[in-house]
mmCIF file of C-alpha atoms in Angstrom:
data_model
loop_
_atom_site.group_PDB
_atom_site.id
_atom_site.type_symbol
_atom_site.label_atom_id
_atom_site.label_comp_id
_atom_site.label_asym_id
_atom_site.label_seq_id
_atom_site.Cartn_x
_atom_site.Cartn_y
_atom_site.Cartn_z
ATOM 1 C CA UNK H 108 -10.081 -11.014 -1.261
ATOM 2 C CA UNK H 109 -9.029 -14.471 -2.630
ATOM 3 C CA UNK H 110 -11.163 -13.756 -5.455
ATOM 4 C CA UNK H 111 -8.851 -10.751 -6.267
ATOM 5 C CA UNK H 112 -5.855 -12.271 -6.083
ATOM 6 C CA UNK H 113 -6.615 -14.706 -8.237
ATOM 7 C CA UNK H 114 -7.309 -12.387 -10.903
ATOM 8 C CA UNK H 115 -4.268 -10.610 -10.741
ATOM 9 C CA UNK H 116 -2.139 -13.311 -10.076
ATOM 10 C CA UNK H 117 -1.695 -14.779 -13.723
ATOM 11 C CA UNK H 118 -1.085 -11.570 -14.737
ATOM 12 C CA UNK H 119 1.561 -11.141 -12.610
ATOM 13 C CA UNK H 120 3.538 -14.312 -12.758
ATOM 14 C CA UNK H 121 3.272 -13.203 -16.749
ATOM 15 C CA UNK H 122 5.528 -10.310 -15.644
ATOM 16 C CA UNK H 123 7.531 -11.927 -13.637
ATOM 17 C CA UNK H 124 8.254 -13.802 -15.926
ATOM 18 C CA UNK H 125 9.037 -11.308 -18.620
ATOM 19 C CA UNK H 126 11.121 -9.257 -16.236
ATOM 20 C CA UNK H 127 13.671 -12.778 -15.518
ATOM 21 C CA UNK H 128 13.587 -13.056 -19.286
ATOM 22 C CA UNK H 129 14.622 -9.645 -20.124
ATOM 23 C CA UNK H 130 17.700 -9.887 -17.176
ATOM 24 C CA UNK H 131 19.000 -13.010 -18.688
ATOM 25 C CA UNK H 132 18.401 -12.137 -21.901
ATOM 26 C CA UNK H 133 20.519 -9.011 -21.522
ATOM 27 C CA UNK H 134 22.879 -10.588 -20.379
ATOM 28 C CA UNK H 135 23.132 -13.774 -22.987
ATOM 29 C CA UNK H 136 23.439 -10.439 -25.173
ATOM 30 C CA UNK H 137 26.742 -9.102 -23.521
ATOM 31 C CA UNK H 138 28.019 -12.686 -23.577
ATOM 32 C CA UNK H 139 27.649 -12.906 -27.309
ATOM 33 C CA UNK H 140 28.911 -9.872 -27.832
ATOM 34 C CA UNK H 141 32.064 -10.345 -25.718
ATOM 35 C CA UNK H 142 32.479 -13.340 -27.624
ATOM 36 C CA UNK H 143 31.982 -11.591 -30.979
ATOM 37 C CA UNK H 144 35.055 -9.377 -29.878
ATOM 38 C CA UNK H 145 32.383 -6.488 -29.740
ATOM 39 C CA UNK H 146 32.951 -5.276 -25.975
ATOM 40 C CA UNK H 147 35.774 -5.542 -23.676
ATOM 41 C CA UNK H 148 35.535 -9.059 -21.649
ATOM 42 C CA UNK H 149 35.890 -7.600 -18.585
ATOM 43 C CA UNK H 150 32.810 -5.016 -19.302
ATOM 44 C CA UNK H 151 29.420 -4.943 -18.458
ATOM 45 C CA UNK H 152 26.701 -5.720 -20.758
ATOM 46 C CA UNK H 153 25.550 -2.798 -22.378
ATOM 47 C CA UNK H 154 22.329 -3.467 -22.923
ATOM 48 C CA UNK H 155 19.662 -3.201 -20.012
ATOM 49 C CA UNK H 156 17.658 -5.798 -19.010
ATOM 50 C CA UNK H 157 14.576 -3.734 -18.218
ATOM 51 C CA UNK H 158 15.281 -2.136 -22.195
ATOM 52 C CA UNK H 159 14.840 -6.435 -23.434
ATOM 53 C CA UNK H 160 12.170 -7.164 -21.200
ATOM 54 C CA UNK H 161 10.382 -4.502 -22.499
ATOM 55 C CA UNK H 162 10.909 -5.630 -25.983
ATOM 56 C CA UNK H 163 9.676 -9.137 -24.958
ATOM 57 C CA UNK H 164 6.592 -8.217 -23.450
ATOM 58 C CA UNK H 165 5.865 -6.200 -26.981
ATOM 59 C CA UNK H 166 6.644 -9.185 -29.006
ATOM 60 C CA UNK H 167 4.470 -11.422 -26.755
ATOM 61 C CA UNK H 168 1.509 -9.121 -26.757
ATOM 62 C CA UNK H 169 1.386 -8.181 -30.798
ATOM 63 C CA UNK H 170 2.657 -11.491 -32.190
ATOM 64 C CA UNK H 171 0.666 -13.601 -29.604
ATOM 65 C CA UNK H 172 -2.006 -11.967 -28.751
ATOM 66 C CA UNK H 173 -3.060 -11.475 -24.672
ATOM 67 C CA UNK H 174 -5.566 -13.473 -22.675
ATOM 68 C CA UNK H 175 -7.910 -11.863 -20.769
ATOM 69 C CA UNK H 176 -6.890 -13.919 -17.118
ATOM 70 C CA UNK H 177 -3.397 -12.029 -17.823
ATOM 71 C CA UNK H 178 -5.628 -8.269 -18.306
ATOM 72 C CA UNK H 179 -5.888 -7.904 -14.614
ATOM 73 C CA UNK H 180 -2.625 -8.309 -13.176
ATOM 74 C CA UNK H 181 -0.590 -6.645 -15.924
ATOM 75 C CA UNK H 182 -2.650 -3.161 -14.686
ATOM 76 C CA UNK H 183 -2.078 -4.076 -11.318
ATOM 77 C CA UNK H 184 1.799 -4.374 -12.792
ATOM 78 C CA UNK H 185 1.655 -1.250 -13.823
ATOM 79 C CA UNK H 186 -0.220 0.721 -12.039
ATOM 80 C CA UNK H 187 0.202 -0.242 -8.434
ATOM 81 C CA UNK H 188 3.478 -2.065 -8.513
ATOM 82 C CA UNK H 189 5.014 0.887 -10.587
ATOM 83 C CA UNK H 190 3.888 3.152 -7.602
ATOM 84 C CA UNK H 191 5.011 1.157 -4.591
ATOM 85 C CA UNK H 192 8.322 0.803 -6.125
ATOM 86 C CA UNK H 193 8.176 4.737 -6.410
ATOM 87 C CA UNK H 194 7.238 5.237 -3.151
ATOM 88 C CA UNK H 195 10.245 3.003 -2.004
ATOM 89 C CA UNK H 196 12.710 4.856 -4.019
ATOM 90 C CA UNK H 197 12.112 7.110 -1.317
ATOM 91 C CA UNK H 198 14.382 5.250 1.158
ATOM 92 C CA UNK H 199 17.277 6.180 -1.466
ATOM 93 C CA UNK H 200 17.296 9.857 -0.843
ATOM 94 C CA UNK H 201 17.352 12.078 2.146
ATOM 95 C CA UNK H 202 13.882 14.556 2.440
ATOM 96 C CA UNK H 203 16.428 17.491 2.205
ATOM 97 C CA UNK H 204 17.869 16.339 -1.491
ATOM 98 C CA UNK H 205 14.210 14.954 -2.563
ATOM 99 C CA UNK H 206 13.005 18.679 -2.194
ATOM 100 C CA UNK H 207 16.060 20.817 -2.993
ATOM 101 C CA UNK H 208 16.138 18.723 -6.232
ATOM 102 C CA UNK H 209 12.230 19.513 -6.810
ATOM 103 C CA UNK H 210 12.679 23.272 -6.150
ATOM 104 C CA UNK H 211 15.180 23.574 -8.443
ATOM 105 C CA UNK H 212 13.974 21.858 -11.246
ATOM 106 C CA UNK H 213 10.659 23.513 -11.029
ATOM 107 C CA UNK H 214 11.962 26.064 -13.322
ATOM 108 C CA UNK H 215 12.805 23.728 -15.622
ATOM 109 C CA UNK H 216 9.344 21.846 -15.549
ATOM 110 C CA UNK H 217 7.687 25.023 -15.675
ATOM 111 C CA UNK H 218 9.294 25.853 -19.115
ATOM 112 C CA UNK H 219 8.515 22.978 -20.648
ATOM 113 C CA UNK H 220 4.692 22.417 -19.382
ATOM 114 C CA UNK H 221 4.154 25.466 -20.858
ATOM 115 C CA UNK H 222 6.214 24.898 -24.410
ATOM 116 C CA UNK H 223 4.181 21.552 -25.084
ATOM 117 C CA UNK H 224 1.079 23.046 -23.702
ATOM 118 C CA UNK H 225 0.378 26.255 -25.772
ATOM 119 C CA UNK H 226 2.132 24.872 -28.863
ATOM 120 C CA UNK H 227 -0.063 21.797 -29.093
ATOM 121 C CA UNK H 228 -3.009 24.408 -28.762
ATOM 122 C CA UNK H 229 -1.748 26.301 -30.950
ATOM 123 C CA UNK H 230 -1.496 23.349 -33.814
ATOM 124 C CA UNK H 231 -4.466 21.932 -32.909
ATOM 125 C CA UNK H 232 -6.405 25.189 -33.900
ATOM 126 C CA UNK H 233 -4.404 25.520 -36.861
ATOM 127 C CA UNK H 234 -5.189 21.890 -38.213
ATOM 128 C CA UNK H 235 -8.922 22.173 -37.093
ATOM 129 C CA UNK H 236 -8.781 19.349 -34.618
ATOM 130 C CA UNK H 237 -11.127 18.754 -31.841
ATOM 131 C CA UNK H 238 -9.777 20.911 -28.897
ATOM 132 C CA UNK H 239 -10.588 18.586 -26.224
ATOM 133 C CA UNK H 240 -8.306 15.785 -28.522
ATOM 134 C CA UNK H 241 -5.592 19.048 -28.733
ATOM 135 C CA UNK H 242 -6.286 19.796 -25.071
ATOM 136 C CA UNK H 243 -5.756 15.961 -23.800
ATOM 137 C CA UNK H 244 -2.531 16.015 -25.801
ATOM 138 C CA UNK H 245 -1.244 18.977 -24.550
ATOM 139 C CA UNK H 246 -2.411 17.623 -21.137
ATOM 140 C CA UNK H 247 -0.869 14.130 -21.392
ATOM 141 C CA UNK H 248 2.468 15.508 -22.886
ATOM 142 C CA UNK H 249 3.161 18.481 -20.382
ATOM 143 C CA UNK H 250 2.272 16.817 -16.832
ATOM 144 C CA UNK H 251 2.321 12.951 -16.496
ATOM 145 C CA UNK H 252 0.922 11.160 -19.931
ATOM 146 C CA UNK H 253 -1.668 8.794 -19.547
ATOM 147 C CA UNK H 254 -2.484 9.816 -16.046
ATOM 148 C CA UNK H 255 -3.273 13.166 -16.920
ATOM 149 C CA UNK H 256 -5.517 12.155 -20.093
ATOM 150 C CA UNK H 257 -7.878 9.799 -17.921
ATOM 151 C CA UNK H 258 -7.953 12.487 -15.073
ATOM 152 C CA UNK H 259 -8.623 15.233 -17.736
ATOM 153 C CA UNK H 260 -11.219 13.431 -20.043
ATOM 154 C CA UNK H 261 -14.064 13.526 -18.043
ATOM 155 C CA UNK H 262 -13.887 17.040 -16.804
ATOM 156 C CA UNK H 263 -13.678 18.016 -20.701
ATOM 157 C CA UNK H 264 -16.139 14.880 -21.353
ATOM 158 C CA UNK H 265 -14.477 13.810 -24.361
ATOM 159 C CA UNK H 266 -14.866 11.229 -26.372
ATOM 160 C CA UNK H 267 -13.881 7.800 -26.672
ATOM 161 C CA UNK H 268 -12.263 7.865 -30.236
ATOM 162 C CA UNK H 269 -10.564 11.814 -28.517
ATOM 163 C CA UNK H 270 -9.358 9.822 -25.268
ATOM 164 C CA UNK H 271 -7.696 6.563 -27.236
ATOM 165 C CA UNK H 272 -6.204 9.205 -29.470
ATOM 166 C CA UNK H 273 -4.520 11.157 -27.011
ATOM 167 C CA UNK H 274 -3.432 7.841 -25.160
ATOM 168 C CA UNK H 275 -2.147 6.306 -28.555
ATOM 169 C CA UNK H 276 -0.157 9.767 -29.007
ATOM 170 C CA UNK H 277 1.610 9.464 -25.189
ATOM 171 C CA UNK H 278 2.297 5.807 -25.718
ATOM 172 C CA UNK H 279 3.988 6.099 -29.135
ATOM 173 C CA UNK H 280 6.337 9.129 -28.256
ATOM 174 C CA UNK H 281 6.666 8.185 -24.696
ATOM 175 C CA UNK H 282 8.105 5.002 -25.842
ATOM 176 C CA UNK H 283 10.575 6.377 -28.419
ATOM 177 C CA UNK H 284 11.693 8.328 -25.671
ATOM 178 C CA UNK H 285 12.007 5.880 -23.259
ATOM 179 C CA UNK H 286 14.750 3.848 -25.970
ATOM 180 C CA UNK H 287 16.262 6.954 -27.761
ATOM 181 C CA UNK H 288 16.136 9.523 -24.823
ATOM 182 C CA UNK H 289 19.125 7.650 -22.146
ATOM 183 C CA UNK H 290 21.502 7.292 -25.436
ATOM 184 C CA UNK H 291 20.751 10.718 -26.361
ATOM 185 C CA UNK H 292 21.221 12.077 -22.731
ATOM 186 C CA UNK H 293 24.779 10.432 -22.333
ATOM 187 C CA UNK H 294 25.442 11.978 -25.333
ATOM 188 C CA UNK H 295 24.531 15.493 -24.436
ATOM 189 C CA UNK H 296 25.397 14.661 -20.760
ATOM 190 C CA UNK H 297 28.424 12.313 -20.068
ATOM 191 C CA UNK H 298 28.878 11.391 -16.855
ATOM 192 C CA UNK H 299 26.654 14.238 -15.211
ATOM 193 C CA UNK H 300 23.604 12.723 -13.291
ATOM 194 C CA UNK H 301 21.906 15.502 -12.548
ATOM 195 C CA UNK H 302 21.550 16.723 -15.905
ATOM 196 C CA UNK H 303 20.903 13.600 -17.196
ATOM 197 C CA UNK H 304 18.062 12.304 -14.580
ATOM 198 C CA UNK H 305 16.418 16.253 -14.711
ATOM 199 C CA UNK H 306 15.935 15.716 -18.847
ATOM 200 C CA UNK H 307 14.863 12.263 -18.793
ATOM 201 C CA UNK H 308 12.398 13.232 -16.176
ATOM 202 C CA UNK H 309 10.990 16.563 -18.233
ATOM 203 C CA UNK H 310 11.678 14.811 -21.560
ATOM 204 C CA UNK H 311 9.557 12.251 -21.530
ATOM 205 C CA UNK H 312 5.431 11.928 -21.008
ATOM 206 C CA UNK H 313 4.602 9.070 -18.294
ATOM 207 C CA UNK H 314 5.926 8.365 -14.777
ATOM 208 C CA UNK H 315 6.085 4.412 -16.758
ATOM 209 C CA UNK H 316 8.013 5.726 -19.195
ATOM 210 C CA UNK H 317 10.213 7.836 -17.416
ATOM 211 C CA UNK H 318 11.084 5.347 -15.200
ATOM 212 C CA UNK H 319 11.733 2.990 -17.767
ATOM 213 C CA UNK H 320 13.975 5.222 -19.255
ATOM 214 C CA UNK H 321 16.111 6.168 -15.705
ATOM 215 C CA UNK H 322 16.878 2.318 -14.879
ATOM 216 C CA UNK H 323 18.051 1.576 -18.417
ATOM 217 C CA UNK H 324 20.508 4.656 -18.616
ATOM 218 C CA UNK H 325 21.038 3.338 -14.986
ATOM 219 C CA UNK H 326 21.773 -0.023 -15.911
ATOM 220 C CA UNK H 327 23.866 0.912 -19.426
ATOM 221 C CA UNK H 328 25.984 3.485 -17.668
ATOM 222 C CA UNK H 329 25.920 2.290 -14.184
ATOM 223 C CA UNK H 330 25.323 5.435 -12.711
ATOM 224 C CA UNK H 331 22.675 4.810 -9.956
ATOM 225 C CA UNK H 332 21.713 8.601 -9.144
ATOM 226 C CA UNK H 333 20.062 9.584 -12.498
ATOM 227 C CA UNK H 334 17.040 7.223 -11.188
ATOM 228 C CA UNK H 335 16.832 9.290 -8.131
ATOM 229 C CA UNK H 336 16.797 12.169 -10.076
ATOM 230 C CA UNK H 337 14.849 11.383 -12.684
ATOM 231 C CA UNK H 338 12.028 9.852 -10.082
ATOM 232 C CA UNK H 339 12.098 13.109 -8.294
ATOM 233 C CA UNK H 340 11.718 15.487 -11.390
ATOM 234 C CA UNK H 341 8.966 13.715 -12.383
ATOM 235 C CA UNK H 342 7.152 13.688 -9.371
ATOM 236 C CA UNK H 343 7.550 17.232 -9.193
ATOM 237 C CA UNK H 344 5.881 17.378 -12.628
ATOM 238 C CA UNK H 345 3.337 15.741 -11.780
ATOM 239 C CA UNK H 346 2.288 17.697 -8.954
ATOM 240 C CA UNK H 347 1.432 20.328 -11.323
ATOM 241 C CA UNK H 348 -1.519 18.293 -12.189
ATOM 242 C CA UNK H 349 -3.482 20.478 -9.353
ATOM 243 C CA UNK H 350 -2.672 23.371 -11.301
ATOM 244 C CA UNK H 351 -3.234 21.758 -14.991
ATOM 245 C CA UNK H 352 -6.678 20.055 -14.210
ATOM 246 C CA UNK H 353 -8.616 23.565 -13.541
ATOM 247 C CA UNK H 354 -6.610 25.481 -16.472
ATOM 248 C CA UNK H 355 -7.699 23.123 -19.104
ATOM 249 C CA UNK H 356 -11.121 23.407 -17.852
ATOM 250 C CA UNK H 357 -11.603 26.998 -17.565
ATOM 251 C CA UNK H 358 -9.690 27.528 -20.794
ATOM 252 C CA UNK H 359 -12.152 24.416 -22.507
ATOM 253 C CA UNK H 360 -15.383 25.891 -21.160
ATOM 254 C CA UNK H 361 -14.598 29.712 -20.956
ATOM 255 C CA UNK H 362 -16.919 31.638 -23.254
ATOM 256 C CA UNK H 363 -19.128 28.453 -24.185
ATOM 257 C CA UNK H 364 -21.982 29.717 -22.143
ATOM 258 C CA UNK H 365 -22.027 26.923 -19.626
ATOM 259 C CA UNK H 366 -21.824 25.640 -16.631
ATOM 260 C CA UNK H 367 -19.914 22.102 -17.147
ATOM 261 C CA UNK H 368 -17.163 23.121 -15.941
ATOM 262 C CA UNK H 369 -18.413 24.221 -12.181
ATOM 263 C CA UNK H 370 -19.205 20.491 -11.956
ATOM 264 C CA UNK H 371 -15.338 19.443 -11.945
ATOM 265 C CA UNK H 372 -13.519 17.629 -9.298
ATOM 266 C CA UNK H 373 -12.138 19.202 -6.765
ATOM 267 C CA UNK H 374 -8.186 19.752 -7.395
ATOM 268 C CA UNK H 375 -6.921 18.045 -4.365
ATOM 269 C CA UNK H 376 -8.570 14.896 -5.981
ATOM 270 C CA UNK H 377 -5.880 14.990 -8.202
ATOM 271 C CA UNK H 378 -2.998 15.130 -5.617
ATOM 272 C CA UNK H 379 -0.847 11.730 -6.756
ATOM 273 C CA UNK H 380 -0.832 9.990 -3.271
ATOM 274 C CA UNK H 381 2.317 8.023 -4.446
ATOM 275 C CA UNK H 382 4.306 11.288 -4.305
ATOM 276 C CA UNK H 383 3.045 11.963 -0.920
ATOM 277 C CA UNK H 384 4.079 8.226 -0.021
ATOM 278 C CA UNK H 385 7.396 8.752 -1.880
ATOM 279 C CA UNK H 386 8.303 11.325 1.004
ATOM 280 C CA UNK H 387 7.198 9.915 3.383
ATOM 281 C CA UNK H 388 9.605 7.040 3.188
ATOM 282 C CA UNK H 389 12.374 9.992 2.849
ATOM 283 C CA UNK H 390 11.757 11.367 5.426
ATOM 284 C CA UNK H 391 12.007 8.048 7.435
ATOM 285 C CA UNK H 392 15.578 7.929 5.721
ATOM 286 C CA UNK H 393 16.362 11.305 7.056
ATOM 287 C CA UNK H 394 15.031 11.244 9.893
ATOM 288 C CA UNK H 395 16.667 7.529 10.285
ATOM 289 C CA UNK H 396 19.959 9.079 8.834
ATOM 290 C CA UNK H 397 19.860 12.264 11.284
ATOM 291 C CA UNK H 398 19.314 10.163 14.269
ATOM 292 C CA UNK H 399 22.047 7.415 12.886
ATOM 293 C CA UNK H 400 24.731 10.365 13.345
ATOM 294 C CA UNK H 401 23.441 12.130 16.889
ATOM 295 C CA UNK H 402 22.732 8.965 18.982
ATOM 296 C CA UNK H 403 25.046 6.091 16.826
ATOM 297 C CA UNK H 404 21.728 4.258 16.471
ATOM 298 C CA UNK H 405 18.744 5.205 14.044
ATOM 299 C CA UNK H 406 15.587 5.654 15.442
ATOM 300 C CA UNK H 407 17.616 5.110 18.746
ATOM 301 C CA UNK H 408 17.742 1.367 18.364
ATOM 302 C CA UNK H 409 18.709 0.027 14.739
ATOM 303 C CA UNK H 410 22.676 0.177 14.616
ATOM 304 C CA UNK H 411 24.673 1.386 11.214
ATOM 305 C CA UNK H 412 24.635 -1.612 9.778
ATOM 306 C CA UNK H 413 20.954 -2.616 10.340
ATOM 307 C CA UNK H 414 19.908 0.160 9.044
ATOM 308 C CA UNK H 415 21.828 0.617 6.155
ATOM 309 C CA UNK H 416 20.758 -3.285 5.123
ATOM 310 C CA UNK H 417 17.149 -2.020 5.812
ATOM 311 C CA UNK H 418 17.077 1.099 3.297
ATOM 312 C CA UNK H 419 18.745 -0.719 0.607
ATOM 313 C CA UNK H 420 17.135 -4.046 0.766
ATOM 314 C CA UNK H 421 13.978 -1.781 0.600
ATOM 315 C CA UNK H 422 15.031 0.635 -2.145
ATOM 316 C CA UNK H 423 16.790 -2.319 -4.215
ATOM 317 C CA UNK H 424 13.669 -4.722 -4.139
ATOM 318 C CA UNK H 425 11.351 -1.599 -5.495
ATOM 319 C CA UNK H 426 14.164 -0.847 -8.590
ATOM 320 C CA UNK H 427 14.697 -4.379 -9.346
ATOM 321 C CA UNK H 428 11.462 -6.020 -8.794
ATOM 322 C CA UNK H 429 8.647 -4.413 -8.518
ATOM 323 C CA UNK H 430 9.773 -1.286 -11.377
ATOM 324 C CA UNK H 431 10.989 -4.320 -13.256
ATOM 325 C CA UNK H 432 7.971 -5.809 -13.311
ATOM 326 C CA UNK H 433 5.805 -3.007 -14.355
ATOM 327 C CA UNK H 434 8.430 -2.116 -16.964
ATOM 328 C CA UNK H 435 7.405 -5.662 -17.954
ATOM 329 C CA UNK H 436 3.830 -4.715 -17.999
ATOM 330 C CA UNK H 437 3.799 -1.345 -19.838
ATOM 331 C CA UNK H 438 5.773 -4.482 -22.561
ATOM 332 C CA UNK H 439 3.165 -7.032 -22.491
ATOM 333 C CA UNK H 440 0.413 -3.669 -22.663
ATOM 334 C CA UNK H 441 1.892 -2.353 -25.428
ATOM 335 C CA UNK H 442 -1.028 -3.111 -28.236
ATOM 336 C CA UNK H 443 -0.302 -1.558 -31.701
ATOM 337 C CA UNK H 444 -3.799 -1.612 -32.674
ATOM 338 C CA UNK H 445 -4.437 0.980 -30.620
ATOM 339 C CA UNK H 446 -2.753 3.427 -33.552
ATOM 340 C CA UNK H 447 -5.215 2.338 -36.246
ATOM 341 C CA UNK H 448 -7.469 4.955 -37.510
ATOM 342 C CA UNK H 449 -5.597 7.719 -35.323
ATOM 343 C CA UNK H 450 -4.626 9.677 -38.654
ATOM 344 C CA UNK H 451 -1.605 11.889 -39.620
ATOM 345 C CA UNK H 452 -2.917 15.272 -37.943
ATOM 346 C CA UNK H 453 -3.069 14.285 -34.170
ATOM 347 C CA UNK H 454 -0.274 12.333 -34.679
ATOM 348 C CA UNK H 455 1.906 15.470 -35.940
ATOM 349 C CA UNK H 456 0.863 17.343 -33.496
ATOM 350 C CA UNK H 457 1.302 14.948 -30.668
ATOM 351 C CA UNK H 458 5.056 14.502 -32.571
ATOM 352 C CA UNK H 459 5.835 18.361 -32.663
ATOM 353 C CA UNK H 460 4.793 18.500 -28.991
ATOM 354 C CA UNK H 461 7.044 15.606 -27.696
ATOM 355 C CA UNK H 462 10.087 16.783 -29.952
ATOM 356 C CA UNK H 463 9.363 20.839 -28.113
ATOM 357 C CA UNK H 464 9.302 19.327 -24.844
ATOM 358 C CA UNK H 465 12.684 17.322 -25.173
ATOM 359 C CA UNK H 466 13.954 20.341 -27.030
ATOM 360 C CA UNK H 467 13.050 23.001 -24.277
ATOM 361 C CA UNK H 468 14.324 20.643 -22.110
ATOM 362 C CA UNK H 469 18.008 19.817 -23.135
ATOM 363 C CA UNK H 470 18.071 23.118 -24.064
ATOM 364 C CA UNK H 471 17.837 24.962 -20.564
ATOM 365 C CA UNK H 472 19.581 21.903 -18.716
ATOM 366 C CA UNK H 473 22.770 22.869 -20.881
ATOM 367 C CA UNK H 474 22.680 26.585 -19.901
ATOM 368 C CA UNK H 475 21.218 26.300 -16.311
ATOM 369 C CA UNK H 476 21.995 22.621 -15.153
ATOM 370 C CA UNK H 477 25.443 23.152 -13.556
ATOM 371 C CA UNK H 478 23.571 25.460 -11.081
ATOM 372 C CA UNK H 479 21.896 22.477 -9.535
ATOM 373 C CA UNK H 480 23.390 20.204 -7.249
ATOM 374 C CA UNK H 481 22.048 17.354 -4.688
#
């Protein structure tokens, strides 16, 4: 146990860190520009601290170089801390608006699965690529990027040069996204949240990214709900993972004669146990909430104010800290190495898919958005 934690605590200071730089940074930024007669003195800086951090942790990792005693805790960074500051998002919405927001945008997530999906097939037979690389693509752009890939590779048992590929393709598009895509969305969106959290949470490939992208519109436009909505969109989408896993196998191995594909996991193996985590915790704010109003006390012994200090104090230190921190992370693991030797042809198709996607996307939230409401 200590033994772990000292591996992933260098790591994790690193990110720490970052994330501190990136806040003051941002906001050195709206000072200069306040001074510069650029903004309004009495605004907000308009650029996000997560969006600098970010940047940082980029700059640090391909001008520097990274040390392997920081490897361990960045991934934690990511990986873990990125989930448990999912799972206490939870505390910001009621179970009733977590799944009436799912239902409704699954629709929406449906459409655009299935847009990426089949064209990226499509191409990838057309420019004689390896269908497991088209199929990991397709995978990683439709359902939840480089989650998907790794859970899809070995039930396809592709490659090395296929999986880095595929992971090089989420990571380059995912991060445009994550920049252009909360810009783009105020532009097509104003001041609607809904809209604006639903495309940034179909739009873009990884629960990272998509994240990312949420708490710097968040943070530009100070309009707190498009993280909730964004968060729950995407972990909508990434339920259909149970569905995707099996489809790309029987459509990889159908017709080739074998029996590979009777060897895959089973699909409840795939079930993202942060999603099941994330309501959990609302449904302890509903539940909280619902006995709040009936008895004047929630959970018949923490009064309004208690409780209200407990919800956001939890649901503010997983948006600020630990979501900053992985934001940080997917920075500082941001290696642009990874992109040489990938070639034009997976990378067009990997571009085509991504720009479909955000396309299908904006697309139906224009005409169908206004129907959905929290």
């Amino acid at each position: 146990m200590h033994k772990n934690i000292m591996k992933v605590l260098p790591g994790l200071l690193l990110c720490f860190v970052v994330m501190v730089l990136g806040i003051y940074g941002a906001e050195l930024i709206g000072v200069m520009m306040k001074q510069m007669n650029v903004i309004a003195p009495e605004s907000n800086t308009p650029i996000s601290g997560i969006f600098v951090a970010i940047i940082i942790g980029m700059m640090i990792r391909n001008v520097f170089g990274m040390k392997e005693i920081f490897t361990f805790g960045m991934k934690f960074s990511v990986k873990r801390l990125l989930r448990f500051g999912i799972i206490l998002l939870g505390l910001r919405l009621s179970l009733v608006e977590a799944v009436k927001l799912g239902a409704f945008g699954i629709p929406l997530i449906i459409a655009c699965i299935a847009s990426g999906f089949f064209l990226t097939i499509y191409l990838t037979k057309k420019m004689q690529q390896s269908t497991r690389l088209g199929l990991l693509i397709a995978t990683g752009t439709g359902i939840c990027g480089v989650t998907a890939i790794m859970a899809t590779a070995p039930v396809l048992k592709a490659k090395d040069n296929e999986i880095s590929y595929a992971v090089a393709n989420i990571t380059i598009f995912g991060l445009t996204g994550m920049v252009l895509y909360p810009l783009l969305a105020h532009f097509l969106f104003a001041d609607d949240p809904i809209k604006t959290g639903m495309f940034l949470g179909t739009a873009i490939h990884d629960t990272a990214q998509v994240t990312g992208a949420a708490l710097i519109h968040a943070q530009m436009f100070q309009m707190d709900d498009v993280l909730d909505v964004a968060t729950v969109t995407k972990l909508t989408r990434n339920l259909f993972i149970v569905v995707m896993i099996p489809l790309v196998s029987f459509l990889y191995f159908k017709g080739k004669g074998t029996t590979e594909g009777e060897n895959a996991p089973k699909w409840y193996t795939f079930l993202p146990l942060f999603v099941i985590g994330f309501l959990c915790f609302s449904l302890i704010r509903t539940v909280g909430d619902a006995t709040l109003e009936s008895t004047g006390a929630a959970f018949g012994m923490l009064n309004t104010s208690l409780w209200e200090m407990i919800y956001t104090k939890g649901s503010n230190f997983g948006t600020t800290y630990l979501l900053g921190m992985a934001m940080a992370g997917v920075g500082l693991s941001t290696d642009f190495r990874m992109l040489k030797g990938i070639g034009w042809k997976p990378f067009y198709i990997g571009l085509t898919a991504a720009l479909t996607v955000g396309c299908v996307s904006a697309m139906l939230i224009s005409l169908f958005g206004g129907y959905v409401h929290m």
